[in-house]
mmCIF file of C-alpha atoms and ligand atoms in Angstrom:
data_model
loop_
_atom_site.group_PDB
_atom_site.id
_atom_site.type_symbol
_atom_site.label_atom_id
_atom_site.label_comp_id
_atom_site.label_asym_id
_atom_site.label_seq_id
_atom_site.Cartn_x
_atom_site.Cartn_y
_atom_site.Cartn_z
ATOM 1 C CA MET A 1 36.689 21.012 6.672
ATOM 2 C CA THR A 2 35.089 20.229 3.427
ATOM 3 C CA GLN A 3 35.107 23.115 0.750
ATOM 4 C CA ARG A 4 31.376 24.643 0.881
ATOM 5 C CA GLU A 5 29.503 24.191 -2.327
ATOM 6 C CA PRO A 6 28.894 27.875 -4.342
ATOM 7 C CA ASN A 7 25.577 28.624 -4.062
ATOM 8 C CA ARG A 8 23.019 29.577 -6.713
ATOM 9 C CA ARG A 9 23.700 33.590 -6.881
ATOM 10 C CA GLU A 10 27.229 32.431 -6.950
ATOM 11 C CA THR A 11 27.747 30.091 -9.741
ATOM 12 C CA LEU A 12 25.308 32.802 -11.396
ATOM 13 C CA LEU A 13 27.839 35.317 -11.181
ATOM 14 C CA GLY A 14 30.715 33.074 -11.990
ATOM 15 C CA LEU A 15 28.804 32.532 -15.150
ATOM 16 C CA ALA A 16 28.184 35.682 -15.387
ATOM 17 C CA ALA A 17 31.616 36.383 -15.440
ATOM 18 C CA VAL A 18 32.848 34.315 -18.309
ATOM 19 C CA GLY A 19 29.793 35.806 -20.169
ATOM 20 C CA ALA A 20 28.493 31.889 -20.052
ATOM 21 C CA THR A 21 24.786 33.541 -18.835
ATOM 22 C CA ALA A 22 24.286 34.857 -22.626
ATOM 23 C CA CYS A 23 23.238 30.933 -23.852
ATOM 24 C CA LEU A 24 20.418 30.041 -20.412
ATOM 25 C CA PRO A 25 17.164 30.273 -21.410
ATOM 26 C CA GLY A 26 15.316 30.636 -18.206
ATOM 27 C CA ALA A 27 16.719 32.007 -14.525
ATOM 28 C CA ALA A 28 16.667 29.106 -12.321
ATOM 29 C CA THR A 29 16.358 26.369 -14.045
ATOM 30 C CA ALA A 30 19.361 26.666 -16.605
ATOM 31 C CA ASP A 31 22.669 25.488 -15.056
ATOM 32 C CA ILE A 32 24.683 23.802 -16.448
ATOM 33 C CA ASP A 33 26.069 21.700 -13.798
ATOM 34 C CA SER A 34 22.833 20.638 -12.536
ATOM 35 C CA LEU A 35 21.766 17.181 -12.401
ATOM 36 C CA LYS A 36 18.448 17.669 -15.119
ATOM 37 C CA ALA A 37 21.031 19.054 -17.333
ATOM 38 C CA ARG A 38 22.803 15.491 -16.782
ATOM 39 C CA ALA A 39 20.206 13.284 -16.628
ATOM 40 C CA GLU A 40 18.696 14.823 -20.094
ATOM 41 C CA ARG A 41 22.249 14.481 -21.443
ATOM 42 C CA LYS A 42 21.692 11.108 -21.138
ATOM 43 C CA GLY A 43 17.836 10.459 -21.559
ATOM 44 C CA LEU A 44 17.143 10.043 -18.247
ATOM 45 C CA LEU A 45 14.490 11.566 -15.345
ATOM 46 C CA PHE A 46 15.358 13.321 -12.592
ATOM 47 C CA GLY A 47 13.866 14.333 -10.134
ATOM 48 C CA CYS A 48 11.930 14.009 -6.568
ATOM 49 C CA ALA A 49 9.074 13.360 -4.247
ATOM 50 C CA VAL A 50 7.582 16.677 -2.607
ATOM 51 C CA THR A 51 4.719 17.765 -0.714
ATOM 52 C CA SER A 52 2.726 21.173 -1.621
ATOM 53 C CA ARG A 53 3.303 22.856 1.803
ATOM 54 C CA GLU A 54 7.522 22.085 0.803
ATOM 55 C CA LEU A 55 7.726 23.927 -2.485
ATOM 56 C CA ARG A 56 5.083 26.696 -1.003
ATOM 57 C CA SER A 57 6.999 27.507 2.035
ATOM 58 C CA GLU A 58 10.311 26.813 1.196
ATOM 59 C CA PRO A 59 11.701 29.141 -1.448
ATOM 60 C CA ALA A 60 15.230 27.550 -1.647
ATOM 61 C CA LEU A 61 14.162 23.963 -2.481
ATOM 62 C CA ARG A 62 11.600 25.534 -4.786
ATOM 63 C CA GLU A 63 15.142 27.098 -6.795
ATOM 64 C CA ALA A 64 16.599 23.762 -6.124
ATOM 65 C CA VAL A 65 13.896 21.206 -7.248
ATOM 66 C CA LEU A 66 13.504 23.755 -10.714
ATOM 67 C CA ARG A 67 17.351 24.057 -10.787
ATOM 68 C CA ASP A 68 17.803 19.930 -10.547
ATOM 69 C CA CYS A 69 14.558 18.385 -11.184
ATOM 70 C CA ASN A 70 13.006 17.717 -14.686
ATOM 71 C CA ALA A 71 10.571 14.690 -12.437
ATOM 72 C CA LEU A 72 8.592 15.295 -9.621
ATOM 73 C CA VAL A 73 6.590 12.305 -7.548
ATOM 74 C CA ALA A 74 3.764 13.348 -4.769
ATOM 75 C CA THR A 75 5.102 12.181 -1.403
ATOM 76 C CA ASN A 76 1.845 11.869 0.485
ATOM 77 C CA GLU A 77 -0.731 14.285 -0.988
ATOM 78 C CA MET A 78 -1.957 11.832 -3.761
ATOM 79 C CA LYS A 79 -2.239 8.678 -1.073
ATOM 80 C CA TRP A 80 -6.339 7.317 -0.492
ATOM 81 C CA GLY A 81 -5.882 8.554 3.004
ATOM 82 C CA VAL A 82 -4.822 12.251 1.943
ATOM 83 C CA ILE A 83 -7.865 11.945 -0.962
ATOM 84 C CA GLU A 84 -10.808 10.910 1.345
ATOM 85 C CA PRO A 85 -10.537 11.195 4.593
ATOM 86 C CA ALA A 86 -14.376 10.679 4.748
ATOM 87 C CA ARG A 87 -15.776 8.677 2.458
ATOM 88 C CA GLY A 88 -17.532 9.782 -0.370
ATOM 89 C CA ARG A 89 -15.508 13.253 -0.320
ATOM 90 C CA ARG A 90 -12.480 13.611 -1.995
ATOM 91 C CA VAL A 91 -10.172 16.430 -1.138
ATOM 92 C CA TYR A 92 -7.848 17.166 -4.466
ATOM 93 C CA ALA A 93 -6.237 20.286 -3.355
ATOM 94 C CA GLY A 94 -3.003 18.973 -2.449
ATOM 95 C CA ALA A 95 -2.647 16.630 -5.510
ATOM 96 C CA ASP A 96 -3.997 19.466 -7.825
ATOM 97 C CA TRP A 97 -1.753 22.040 -7.024
ATOM 98 C CA LEU A 98 1.140 19.442 -7.335
ATOM 99 C CA VAL A 99 0.173 18.596 -10.784
ATOM 100 C CA ASP A 100 -0.381 22.393 -12.412
ATOM 101 C CA PHE A 101 3.316 22.997 -10.636
ATOM 102 C CA ALA A 102 4.755 19.973 -12.779
ATOM 103 C CA THR A 103 3.053 21.218 -15.839
ATOM 104 C CA GLU A 104 3.609 24.906 -15.567
ATOM 105 C CA HIS A 105 7.190 24.367 -14.831
ATOM 106 C CA ARG A 106 7.492 21.126 -17.102
ATOM 107 C CA LEU A 107 8.042 18.756 -15.288
ATOM 108 C CA THR A 108 7.320 14.899 -15.412
ATOM 109 C CA MET A 109 4.786 13.821 -12.701
ATOM 110 C CA ARG A 110 4.724 10.482 -11.172
ATOM 111 C CA GLY A 111 1.486 9.646 -9.324
ATOM 112 C CA HIS A 112 2.200 8.152 -5.753
ATOM 113 C CA THR A 113 0.205 6.412 -5.298
ATOM 114 C CA ALA A 114 -3.333 4.440 -6.105
ATOM 115 C CA VAL A 115 -3.514 1.497 -4.481
ATOM 116 C CA TRP A 116 -1.170 0.685 -1.101
ATOM 117 C CA HIS A 117 -2.139 -1.077 2.568
ATOM 118 C CA GLN A 118 -0.711 1.651 4.482
ATOM 119 C CA ASN A 119 -2.161 4.744 3.875
ATOM 120 C CA PRO A 120 -6.138 3.456 3.113
ATOM 121 C CA PRO A 121 -8.245 6.016 5.166
ATOM 122 C CA LEU A 122 -9.622 5.095 8.623
ATOM 123 C CA TRP A 123 -13.323 3.924 7.360
ATOM 124 C CA VAL A 124 -11.957 1.457 4.085
ATOM 125 C CA PRO A 125 -10.617 -1.720 5.321
ATOM 126 C CA ASN A 126 -14.616 -2.443 7.391
ATOM 127 C CA ALA A 127 -16.250 -0.448 4.180
ATOM 128 C CA LEU A 128 -14.394 -2.967 1.616
ATOM 129 C CA ARG A 129 -15.862 -5.878 3.608
ATOM 130 C CA GLU A 130 -19.510 -4.733 2.718
ATOM 131 C CA PRO A 131 -20.941 -5.744 -0.105
ATOM 132 C CA GLY A 132 -20.031 -3.785 -3.231
ATOM 133 C CA GLY A 133 -16.638 -3.305 -1.878
ATOM 134 C CA ARG A 134 -14.576 -4.124 -4.569
ATOM 135 C CA ALA A 135 -16.171 -1.629 -6.476
ATOM 136 C CA LEU A 136 -14.515 0.860 -3.872
ATOM 137 C CA LEU A 137 -11.352 0.238 -4.525
ATOM 138 C CA GLU A 138 -11.514 0.511 -8.335
ATOM 139 C CA GLU A 139 -14.131 3.579 -8.022
ATOM 140 C CA HIS A 140 -10.291 5.565 -5.851
ATOM 141 C CA VAL A 141 -8.566 4.104 -8.546
ATOM 142 C CA ARG A 142 -10.956 5.788 -11.391
ATOM 143 C CA ALA A 143 -11.405 8.260 -9.976
ATOM 144 C CA VAL A 144 -7.670 10.069 -8.841
ATOM 145 C CA VAL A 145 -6.007 8.204 -12.136
ATOM 146 C CA GLY A 146 -8.712 9.609 -14.421
ATOM 147 C CA ARG A 147 -8.674 13.091 -13.131
ATOM 148 C CA TYR A 148 -5.318 13.664 -14.560
ATOM 149 C CA ARG A 149 -5.618 11.540 -17.291
ATOM 150 C CA GLY A 150 -3.177 13.439 -19.622
ATOM 151 C CA ARG A 151 -1.181 14.775 -16.807
ATOM 152 C CA ILE A 152 0.218 12.543 -14.527
ATOM 153 C CA ALA A 153 3.125 10.302 -16.910
ATOM 154 C CA GLN A 154 3.444 7.692 -14.668
ATOM 155 C CA TRP A 155 1.697 6.171 -12.317
ATOM 156 C CA ASP A 156 2.152 3.747 -8.819
ATOM 157 C CA VAL A 157 -1.043 2.021 -9.365
ATOM 158 C CA VAL A 158 0.247 -0.624 -6.848
ATOM 159 C CA ASN A 159 2.325 -0.092 -3.730
ATOM 160 C CA GLU A 160 4.641 -3.089 -1.913
ATOM 161 C CA ALA A 161 2.072 -6.264 -2.234
ATOM 162 C CA ILE A 162 4.153 -8.675 -1.863
ATOM 163 C CA PHE A 163 5.306 -9.205 1.237
ATOM 164 C CA HIS A 164 6.660 -13.480 1.665
ATOM 165 C CA LYS A 165 6.078 -13.787 5.390
ATOM 166 C CA ASP A 166 2.825 -13.420 5.558
ATOM 167 C CA ARG A 167 2.285 -17.183 4.053
ATOM 168 C CA GLN A 168 0.172 -15.681 1.102
ATOM 169 C CA PRO A 169 -0.010 -17.122 -2.055
ATOM 170 C CA GLY A 170 1.983 -15.636 -4.861
ATOM 171 C CA ALA A 171 4.486 -14.389 -2.207
ATOM 172 C CA LEU A 172 1.835 -11.467 -1.919
ATOM 173 C CA ARG A 173 0.701 -8.828 1.656
ATOM 174 C CA ASN A 174 -2.040 -9.547 3.823
ATOM 175 C CA SER A 175 -2.989 -6.593 2.998
ATOM 176 C CA PRO A 176 -6.919 -4.959 3.340
ATOM 177 C CA PHE A 177 -7.004 -5.078 -0.074
ATOM 178 C CA LEU A 178 -6.270 -9.348 -0.482
ATOM 179 C CA GLN A 179 -8.262 -10.345 2.667
ATOM 180 C CA ALA A 180 -11.463 -8.700 0.611
ATOM 181 C CA PHE A 181 -10.723 -9.611 -2.259
ATOM 182 C CA GLY A 182 -7.985 -12.313 -3.298
ATOM 183 C CA GLU A 183 -5.285 -12.041 -5.743
ATOM 184 C CA GLY A 184 -7.085 -10.560 -8.266
ATOM 185 C CA TYR A 185 -7.197 -7.527 -6.792
ATOM 186 C CA ILE A 186 -4.056 -6.357 -8.499
ATOM 187 C CA ALA A 187 -4.392 -6.854 -11.832
ATOM 188 C CA ASP A 188 -8.093 -5.013 -11.296
ATOM 189 C CA ALA A 189 -6.738 -1.871 -10.149
ATOM 190 C CA PHE A 190 -4.644 -2.184 -13.055
ATOM 191 C CA ARG A 191 -7.042 -2.886 -15.667
ATOM 192 C CA VAL A 192 -8.892 0.312 -14.028
ATOM 193 C CA ALA A 193 -6.054 2.643 -14.402
ATOM 194 C CA ARG A 194 -5.436 1.682 -17.750
ATOM 195 C CA GLU A 195 -9.250 2.508 -18.783
ATOM 196 C CA ALA A 196 -8.993 5.635 -16.648
ATOM 197 C CA ASP A 197 -5.887 7.005 -18.089
ATOM 198 C CA PRO A 198 -4.625 4.349 -21.313
ATOM 199 C CA THR A 199 -1.509 7.728 -21.326
ATOM 200 C CA ALA A 200 -0.364 7.065 -18.577
ATOM 201 C CA LYS A 201 2.845 4.454 -17.951
ATOM 202 C CA LEU A 202 1.466 1.945 -15.412
ATOM 203 C CA TYR A 203 4.101 0.561 -12.258
ATOM 204 C CA TYR A 204 4.225 -1.416 -9.524
ATOM 205 C CA ASN A 205 6.275 -0.223 -6.666
ATOM 206 C CA ASP A 206 8.007 -1.514 -4.309
ATOM 207 C CA PHE A 207 10.819 -1.541 -1.802
ATOM 208 C CA ALA A 208 13.633 -3.896 -0.554
ATOM 209 C CA PHE A 209 15.458 -5.613 -3.634
ATOM 210 C CA GLU A 210 18.598 -3.834 -3.235
ATOM 211 C CA SER A 211 20.622 -5.848 -1.205
ATOM 212 C CA SER A 212 22.080 -9.271 -1.094
ATOM 213 C CA GLU A 213 21.257 -10.278 1.966
ATOM 214 C CA VAL A 214 18.300 -13.386 2.437
ATOM 215 C CA SER A 215 15.041 -11.652 2.060
ATOM 216 C CA HIS A 216 15.695 -9.268 -0.686
ATOM 217 C CA GLU A 217 17.127 -12.119 -2.420
ATOM 218 C CA GLU A 218 13.560 -13.240 -2.160
ATOM 219 C CA ARG A 219 11.969 -10.494 -2.792
ATOM 220 C CA ARG A 220 13.543 -10.418 -6.058
ATOM 221 C CA ARG A 221 12.904 -14.339 -6.758
ATOM 222 C CA ASP A 222 8.489 -13.442 -5.075
ATOM 223 C CA VAL A 223 7.942 -10.124 -7.744
ATOM 224 C CA LEU A 224 8.963 -11.609 -11.294
ATOM 225 C CA PRO A 225 6.217 -13.835 -11.446
ATOM 226 C CA LEU A 226 3.864 -11.228 -10.463
ATOM 227 C CA LEU A 227 5.139 -8.772 -13.268
ATOM 228 C CA GLU A 228 5.337 -11.651 -15.712
ATOM 229 C CA SER A 229 1.545 -12.379 -15.188
ATOM 230 C CA LEU A 230 0.611 -8.412 -15.314
ATOM 231 C CA ARG A 231 2.551 -7.958 -18.370
ATOM 232 C CA ARG A 232 1.431 -11.085 -20.204
ATOM 233 C CA GLN A 233 -2.033 -9.336 -20.036
ATOM 234 C CA ASN A 234 -0.175 -5.793 -21.217
ATOM 235 C CA LEU A 235 -1.385 -4.109 -17.650
ATOM 236 C CA VAL A 236 2.169 -2.868 -16.294
ATOM 237 C CA ASP A 237 4.740 -0.912 -17.964
ATOM 238 C CA GLY A 238 7.317 -0.622 -15.102
ATOM 239 C CA ILE A 239 8.596 -1.247 -11.641
ATOM 240 C CA GLY A 240 8.924 1.075 -9.790
ATOM 241 C CA LEU A 241 12.165 0.083 -7.470
ATOM 242 C CA GLN A 242 12.269 2.261 -4.256
ATOM 243 C CA ALA A 243 15.882 2.202 -3.196
ATOM 244 C CA HIS A 244 15.683 3.273 -0.158
ATOM 245 C CA LEU A 245 19.420 2.449 0.645
ATOM 246 C CA GLN A 246 21.081 1.934 4.288
ATOM 247 C CA VAL A 247 24.941 1.850 4.410
ATOM 248 C CA GLY A 248 26.369 -0.772 5.773
ATOM 249 C CA ASP A 249 23.840 -3.555 3.882
ATOM 250 C CA PRO A 250 25.634 -6.278 1.365
ATOM 251 C CA PHE A 251 25.443 -4.761 -1.873
ATOM 252 C CA ASP A 252 26.445 -7.513 -4.962
ATOM 253 C CA PRO A 253 26.400 -5.527 -8.227
ATOM 254 C CA ARG A 254 26.267 -8.081 -9.751
ATOM 255 C CA ARG A 255 23.343 -9.871 -8.933
ATOM 256 C CA TYR A 256 21.562 -7.173 -8.825
ATOM 257 C CA ARG A 257 22.754 -6.045 -12.031
ATOM 258 C CA ARG A 258 21.285 -9.911 -13.394
ATOM 259 C CA PHE A 259 17.853 -9.075 -11.617
ATOM 260 C CA LEU A 260 17.764 -5.527 -13.500
ATOM 261 C CA SER A 261 18.208 -7.626 -16.928
ATOM 262 C CA ASP A 262 15.704 -10.067 -15.785
ATOM 263 C CA LEU A 263 12.552 -7.032 -15.508
ATOM 264 C CA ALA A 264 14.365 -5.400 -18.851
ATOM 265 C CA ASP A 265 14.004 -8.775 -20.220
ATOM 266 C CA ILE A 266 10.173 -9.214 -19.096
ATOM 267 C CA GLY A 267 9.545 -5.535 -21.183
ATOM 268 C CA LEU A 268 9.237 -3.364 -18.302
ATOM 269 C CA ASP A 269 10.529 -0.148 -17.682
ATOM 270 C CA ILE A 270 12.239 0.483 -14.509
ATOM 271 C CA MET A 271 12.426 3.484 -12.285
ATOM 272 C CA LEU A 272 14.629 4.258 -9.236
ATOM 273 C CA THR A 273 11.335 5.659 -7.400
ATOM 274 C CA GLU A 274 12.032 7.277 -3.722
ATOM 275 C CA PHE A 275 16.373 6.874 -3.643
ATOM 276 C CA ASP A 276 17.405 7.839 0.106
ATOM 277 C CA VAL A 277 20.192 5.906 1.799
ATOM 278 C CA ALA A 278 19.781 6.102 5.831
ATOM 279 C CA ASP A 279 22.893 6.503 7.861
ATOM 280 C CA ARG A 280 21.235 4.889 10.492
ATOM 281 C CA ARG A 281 24.877 2.642 11.132
ATOM 282 C CA LEU A 282 27.632 5.487 10.894
ATOM 283 C CA GLU A 283 29.697 7.710 13.160
ATOM 284 C CA ALA A 284 28.045 10.670 14.063
ATOM 285 C CA ASP A 285 31.116 12.749 12.597
ATOM 286 C CA THR A 286 28.804 14.774 10.060
ATOM 287 C CA ALA A 287 32.073 14.888 7.281
ATOM 288 C CA ALA A 288 32.822 10.870 7.728
ATOM 289 C CA ARG A 289 29.270 10.292 7.460
ATOM 290 C CA ASP A 290 28.499 11.929 4.136
ATOM 291 C CA ARG A 291 31.749 11.087 2.389
ATOM 292 C CA LYS A 292 30.501 6.798 3.281
ATOM 293 C CA VAL A 293 26.650 7.536 2.198
ATOM 294 C CA ALA A 294 27.224 9.383 -1.051
ATOM 295 C CA ASP A 295 30.497 6.071 -1.561
ATOM 296 C CA TYR A 296 27.772 3.808 -1.196
ATOM 297 C CA ALA A 297 25.285 5.916 -3.345
ATOM 298 C CA ARG A 298 27.908 5.796 -6.128
ATOM 299 C CA ALA A 299 28.518 1.876 -5.925
ATOM 300 C CA TYR A 300 24.394 1.291 -5.995
ATOM 301 C CA LEU A 301 23.682 4.023 -8.748
ATOM 302 C CA ASP A 302 26.267 3.161 -10.900
ATOM 303 C CA VAL A 303 24.998 -0.528 -11.171
ATOM 304 C CA ALA A 304 21.559 0.467 -11.509
ATOM 305 C CA LEU A 305 21.859 3.227 -13.764
ATOM 306 C CA ASP A 306 23.981 0.945 -15.972
ATOM 307 C CA GLU A 307 21.050 -0.807 -17.635
ATOM 308 C CA SER A 308 19.257 1.086 -20.150
ATOM 309 C CA ALA A 309 15.605 -0.066 -19.214
ATOM 310 C CA VAL A 310 16.134 1.921 -15.948
ATOM 311 C CA LYS A 311 14.245 5.921 -17.227
ATOM 312 C CA GLY A 312 15.114 7.546 -14.497
ATOM 313 C CA LEU A 313 16.280 8.361 -10.614
ATOM 314 C CA LEU A 314 13.571 10.153 -7.833
ATOM 315 C CA THR A 315 14.766 10.684 -4.791
ATOM 316 C CA TRP A 316 12.758 10.436 -1.983
ATOM 317 C CA GLY A 317 13.251 14.312 -0.678
ATOM 318 C CA LEU A 318 15.644 16.583 -1.924
ATOM 319 C CA SER A 319 16.644 18.103 0.930
ATOM 320 C CA ASP A 320 17.638 16.309 4.601
ATOM 321 C CA ARG A 321 14.896 18.910 6.351
ATOM 322 C CA ASN A 322 12.293 16.812 4.352
ATOM 323 C CA THR A 323 13.501 13.604 5.114
ATOM 324 C CA TRP A 324 10.811 10.687 6.158
ATOM 325 C CA LEU A 325 13.554 9.236 8.253
ATOM 326 C CA ASN A 326 13.926 11.713 11.184
ATOM 327 C CA ALA A 327 10.787 10.728 12.302
ATOM 328 C CA ASP A 328 10.510 9.390 15.398
ATOM 329 C CA GLN A 329 9.698 5.606 14.294
ATOM 330 C CA TRP A 330 12.985 5.549 12.144
ATOM 331 C CA ARG A 331 15.214 8.326 14.043
ATOM 332 C CA ARG A 332 18.923 7.208 15.263
ATOM 333 C CA LYS A 333 19.307 6.145 18.136
ATOM 334 C CA ASP A 334 21.726 8.493 18.744
ATOM 335 C CA GLY A 335 19.356 11.536 17.726
ATOM 336 C CA VAL A 336 21.899 13.136 15.458
ATOM 337 C CA PRO A 337 19.700 13.681 12.773
ATOM 338 C CA ALA A 338 19.762 11.777 9.224
ATOM 339 C CA ARG A 339 21.464 13.012 6.364
ATOM 340 C CA PRO A 340 20.089 10.746 3.619
ATOM 341 C CA LEU A 341 19.760 13.169 0.502
ATOM 342 C CA PRO A 342 21.481 15.150 -1.535
ATOM 343 C CA TYR A 343 21.278 18.421 -0.447
ATOM 344 C CA ASP A 344 21.299 19.702 3.386
ATOM 345 C CA ASP A 345 19.222 21.347 5.803
ATOM 346 C CA ALA A 346 20.611 24.668 4.757
ATOM 347 C CA MET A 347 20.200 23.572 0.908
ATOM 348 C CA ASP A 348 23.834 23.289 -0.151
ATOM 349 C CA ARG A 349 24.789 20.676 -1.745
ATOM 350 C CA LYS A 350 26.605 17.546 -0.402
ATOM 351 C CA PRO A 351 28.927 14.782 -1.304
ATOM 352 C CA LEU A 352 25.912 12.602 -2.047
ATOM 353 C CA TRP A 353 25.038 15.241 -4.702
ATOM 354 C CA HIS A 354 28.353 14.665 -6.374
ATOM 355 C CA ALA A 355 27.894 11.206 -6.233
ATOM 356 C CA ILE A 356 24.453 10.989 -8.175
ATOM 357 C CA ALA A 357 25.951 13.768 -10.751
ATOM 358 C CA GLY A 358 28.883 11.538 -11.147
ATOM 359 C CA SER A 359 27.270 8.663 -11.880
ATOM 360 C CA LEU A 360 24.621 10.124 -14.061
ATOM 361 C CA ASP A 361 27.719 11.504 -16.152
ATOM 362 C CA ALA A 362 29.132 8.115 -16.112
ATOM 363 C CA ALA A 363 25.763 6.595 -16.915
ATOM 364 C CA PRO A 364 25.052 5.290 -21.443
ATOM 365 C CA VAL A 365 22.990 7.280 -23.437
ATOM 366 C CA ARG A 366 19.427 6.637 -23.884
ATOM 367 C CA LYS A 367 18.485 5.582 -27.199
ATOM 368 C CA ALA A 368 14.793 7.622 -27.791
HETATM 369 O O1 G3I B 401 -0.014 16.043 7.744
HETATM 370 C C1 G3I B 401 -0.197 15.352 9.160
HETATM 371 C C2 G3I B 401 0.115 16.481 9.896
HETATM 372 O O2 G3I B 401 -0.996 17.492 10.134
HETATM 373 C C3 G3I B 401 0.099 16.123 11.927
HETATM 374 O O3 G3I B 401 0.281 16.772 12.267
HETATM 375 C C4 G3I B 401 1.027 15.174 11.861
HETATM 376 C C5 G3I B 401 0.903 14.356 13.105
HETATM 377 O O4 G3I B 401 1.496 13.137 12.970
HETATM 378 O O5 G3I B 401 1.025 14.181 10.482
HETATM 379 C C6 G3I B 401 0.900 14.699 9.430
HETATM 380 O O6 G3I B 401 0.882 13.637 8.557
HETATM 381 C C7 G3I B 401 1.941 12.983 8.444
HETATM 382 C C8 G3I B 401 2.467 12.891 6.761
HETATM 383 O O7 G3I B 401 3.655 11.298 6.819
HETATM 384 C C9 G3I B 401 2.950 14.211 6.446
HETATM 385 O O8 G3I B 401 4.342 14.375 7.555
HETATM 386 C C10 G3I B 401 1.627 11.193 8.732
HETATM 387 O O9 G3I B 401 0.505 11.339 10.241
HETATM 388 C C11 G3I B 401 2.589 10.571 7.893
HETATM 389 O O10 G3I B 401 2.144 8.940 8.076
HETATM 390 C C12 G3I B 401 2.921 10.733 6.704
HETATM 391 O O11 G3I B 401 4.170 9.899 6.459
HETATM 392 C C13 G3I B 401 4.485 9.203 5.017
HETATM 393 C C14 G3I B 401 4.359 7.963 5.137
HETATM 394 O O12 G3I B 401 4.658 7.675 3.603
HETATM 395 C C15 G3I B 401 2.789 7.598 5.348
HETATM 396 O O13 G3I B 401 1.910 8.177 4.174
HETATM 397 C C16 G3I B 401 5.897 10.142 5.026
HETATM 398 O O14 G3I B 401 5.886 11.218 5.080
HETATM 399 C C17 G3I B 401 6.017 9.706 3.422
HETATM 400 O O15 G3I B 401 7.457 10.005 3.347
HETATM 401 C C18 G3I B 401 6.328 8.215 3.649
HETATM 402 O O16 G3I B 401 6.551 7.702 2.367
HETATM 403 C C19 G3I B 401 6.799 6.312 1.777
HETATM 404 C C20 G3I B 401 6.029 5.675 0.253
HETATM 405 O O17 G3I B 401 4.738 6.590 0.352
HETATM 406 C C21 G3I B 401 6.717 4.535 0.078
HETATM 407 N N1 G3I B 401 7.122 3.740 0.101
HETATM 408 C C22 G3I B 401 8.038 4.245 1.528
HETATM 409 C C23 G3I B 401 7.765 5.294 1.920
HETATM 410 C C24 G3I B 401 8.457 6.086 3.588
HETATM 411 O O18 G3I B 401 7.839 5.627 3.779
#
């Protein structure tokens, strides 16, 4: 049986016993061994994806977020489908709540995502093809990025736009945006975002770059020309590597490290934006599964965080209770709930939390 981690109260009691709380400035934010403290010692961001509902309804999650995170990203509430479900009536309640929360607690906020093929409202694909359709896309980007001007530090302006299996020029995905406007829609979206908030760092965000299997190798190759072109036009500042890992996928540290260097050479910041570790191929036994997830994560993170252009790590959720990997289409075949995140569903730290902590500790210090 693995030893249970001390909970927050026990940790504080332990610190109090040695007089350590005297130097702690604020209650929920002060743990010296938190992921936040470890990240900050290296000049890194650490954070997670959240929804306003989770933060409002789960006090233990809220406490863990404030203890471990100096950054947040919106899981869903800044997506077009949530902001403008009916044409012309924008609903910002959830997004506003998150930005206010981040501002109040001095967390770096990441906007996710202005342009994504998977989440436009139902009315959008037809509307894009109407005369003036392009203005709709640009108006959406202008509205959502402009609303939080100066308050959202990083934006995933365009998400998941390459997909070579669609056999389009530039290996672009055959999305409703590509169909309606051709490949120029990506640069245009960045241009509008830049105007809407010149202070925000603008990112291109995408998945499936990590493994050494052929399709990931092809995607690493395909994304570089797009980024080089956007960079030459000073439209993009960084790339978000989603890093949805899966234990069992082959990982070649040397090749991945070289990919990160290639991105840095273009002059890009790199964020690991949606980190989690799928355990779909592992046995049901919890302790064995957690160990293997942690080991796989550590091997990846040690390589990724070695590149100083990598500015931070965001996990896609903080606790297993909030993972997308338990949704119907992704769940394990045996029905056992997935455990891809640093906290379990009782908000106890898992071996993955310690793997992340170890990789943060091993990372080189970033120069300011
Ligand atoms: O809120 C409604 C709820 O009212 C309704 O009862 C329920 C019924 O299905 O749906 C709820 O909305 C769902 C929402 O998650 C909140 O749970 C949506 O149907 C569902 O599509 C949505 O899934 C999100 C998905 O993106 C699509 O937007 C996941 O939470 C989110 O984790 C996932 O995140 C993506 C990133 O944005 C991009 N990269 C991949 C990543 C994982 O798929």
